[in-house]
């Protein structure tokens, strides 16, 4: 009985570890995709493809500049 409890506990712990690692990878991939989207949308402003104050998703140029700068800081946290 004790062996069964230990085995189940190890399986649960291993599953939790795998879930935690996978969640971290997915979160990082989502962050990178979001940052790439912000950069592309900001480039549309810079190249004159957006003529108004806001892009198709309702974001202003200054808002996108802020988001891109935050993404770059997150990617390179520094000292």
mmCIF file of C-alpha atoms in Angstrom:
data_model
loop_
_atom_site.group_PDB
_atom_site.id
_atom_site.type_symbol
_atom_site.label_atom_id
_atom_site.label_comp_id
_atom_site.label_asym_id
_atom_site.label_seq_id
_atom_site.Cartn_x
_atom_site.Cartn_y
_atom_site.Cartn_z
ATOM 1 C CA UNK A 1 0.000 0.000 0.000
ATOM 2 C CA UNK A 2 2.791 2.386 0.905
ATOM 3 C CA UNK A 3 4.542 1.637 -2.396
ATOM 4 C CA UNK A 4 1.368 2.520 -4.278
ATOM 5 C CA UNK A 5 1.065 5.861 -2.482
ATOM 6 C CA UNK A 6 4.687 6.720 -3.218
ATOM 7 C CA UNK A 7 4.296 5.721 -6.874
ATOM 8 C CA UNK A 8 1.150 7.829 -7.281
ATOM 9 C CA UNK A 9 2.850 10.777 -5.572
ATOM 10 C CA UNK A 10 5.819 10.530 -7.932
ATOM 11 C CA UNK A 11 3.554 10.357 -10.973
ATOM 12 C CA UNK A 12 1.617 13.412 -9.817
ATOM 13 C CA UNK A 13 4.825 15.334 -9.126
ATOM 14 C CA UNK A 14 6.267 14.426 -12.535
ATOM 15 C CA UNK A 15 3.040 15.441 -14.267
ATOM 16 C CA UNK A 16 3.023 18.775 -12.462
ATOM 17 C CA UNK A 17 6.629 19.416 -13.475
ATOM 18 C CA UNK A 18 5.914 18.625 -17.127
ATOM 19 C CA UNK A 19 2.855 20.903 -17.053
ATOM 20 C CA UNK A 20 4.865 23.744 -15.475
ATOM 21 C CA UNK A 21 7.655 23.465 -18.079
ATOM 22 C CA UNK A 22 5.183 23.282 -20.969
ATOM 23 C CA UNK A 23 3.243 26.269 -19.633
ATOM 24 C CA UNK A 24 6.436 28.329 -19.461
ATOM 25 C CA UNK A 25 7.341 27.482 -23.042
ATOM 26 C CA UNK A 26 3.876 28.357 -24.302
ATOM 27 C CA UNK A 27 3.851 31.636 -22.397
ATOM 28 C CA UNK A 28 7.200 32.598 -23.922
ATOM 29 C CA UNK A 29 6.014 31.672 -27.422
ATOM 30 C CA UNK A 30 2.847 33.735 -26.911
ATOM 31 C CA UNK A 31 4.898 36.710 -25.724
ATOM 32 C CA UNK A 32 7.181 36.488 -28.740
ATOM 33 C CA UNK A 33 4.227 36.288 -31.133
ATOM 34 C CA UNK A 34 2.556 39.281 -29.468
ATOM 35 C CA UNK A 35 5.762 41.307 -29.687
ATOM 36 C CA UNK A 36 6.215 40.428 -33.357
ATOM 37 C CA UNK A 37 2.638 41.550 -34.025
ATOM 38 C CA UNK A 38 3.284 44.883 -32.275
ATOM 39 C CA UNK A 39 6.454 45.422 -34.304
ATOM 40 C CA UNK A 40 4.697 44.687 -37.604
ATOM 41 C CA UNK A 41 1.850 47.035 -36.742
ATOM 42 C CA UNK A 42 4.305 49.776 -35.742
ATOM 43 C CA UNK A 43 6.190 49.267 -39.012
ATOM 44 C CA UNK A 44 2.917 49.865 -40.872
ATOM 45 C CA UNK A 45 2.733 53.306 -39.234
ATOM 46 C CA UNK A 46 6.376 54.035 -40.030
ATOM 47 C CA UNK A 47 5.999 53.077 -43.699
ATOM 48 C CA UNK A 48 2.824 55.074 -44.215
ATOM 49 C CA UNK A 49 0.502 52.106 -44.590
ATOM 50 C CA UNK A 50 -1.681 53.463 -41.769
ATOM 51 C CA UNK A 51 -2.951 56.922 -42.609
ATOM 52 C CA UNK A 52 -5.092 57.680 -39.552
ATOM 53 C CA UNK A 53 -4.307 57.970 -35.875
ATOM 54 C CA UNK A 54 -5.155 54.336 -35.121
ATOM 55 C CA UNK A 55 -4.438 51.017 -36.817
ATOM 56 C CA UNK A 56 -7.008 48.344 -37.705
ATOM 57 C CA UNK A 57 -6.939 46.963 -34.140
ATOM 58 C CA UNK A 58 -7.564 50.396 -32.613
ATOM 59 C CA UNK A 59 -4.045 51.005 -31.322
ATOM 60 C CA UNK A 60 -2.320 54.371 -31.665
ATOM 61 C CA UNK A 61 1.260 54.759 -32.851
ATOM 62 C CA UNK A 62 2.440 55.890 -29.422
ATOM 63 C CA UNK A 63 0.687 52.923 -27.821
ATOM 64 C CA UNK A 64 2.466 50.542 -30.166
ATOM 65 C CA UNK A 65 5.799 52.279 -29.554
ATOM 66 C CA UNK A 66 5.273 51.775 -25.813
ATOM 67 C CA UNK A 67 4.348 48.100 -26.248
ATOM 68 C CA UNK A 68 7.343 47.448 -28.514
ATOM 69 C CA UNK A 69 9.699 49.100 -26.028
ATOM 70 C CA UNK A 70 8.270 46.959 -23.201
ATOM 71 C CA UNK A 71 8.729 43.830 -25.329
ATOM 72 C CA UNK A 72 12.334 44.731 -26.026
ATOM 73 C CA UNK A 73 12.957 45.347 -22.331
ATOM 74 C CA UNK A 74 11.427 41.973 -21.466
ATOM 75 C CA UNK A 75 13.582 40.241 -24.071
ATOM 76 C CA UNK A 76 16.770 41.966 -22.812
ATOM 77 C CA UNK A 77 16.260 42.685 -19.096
ATOM 78 C CA UNK A 78 19.843 43.840 -18.555
ATOM 79 C CA UNK A 79 21.546 44.251 -15.171
#
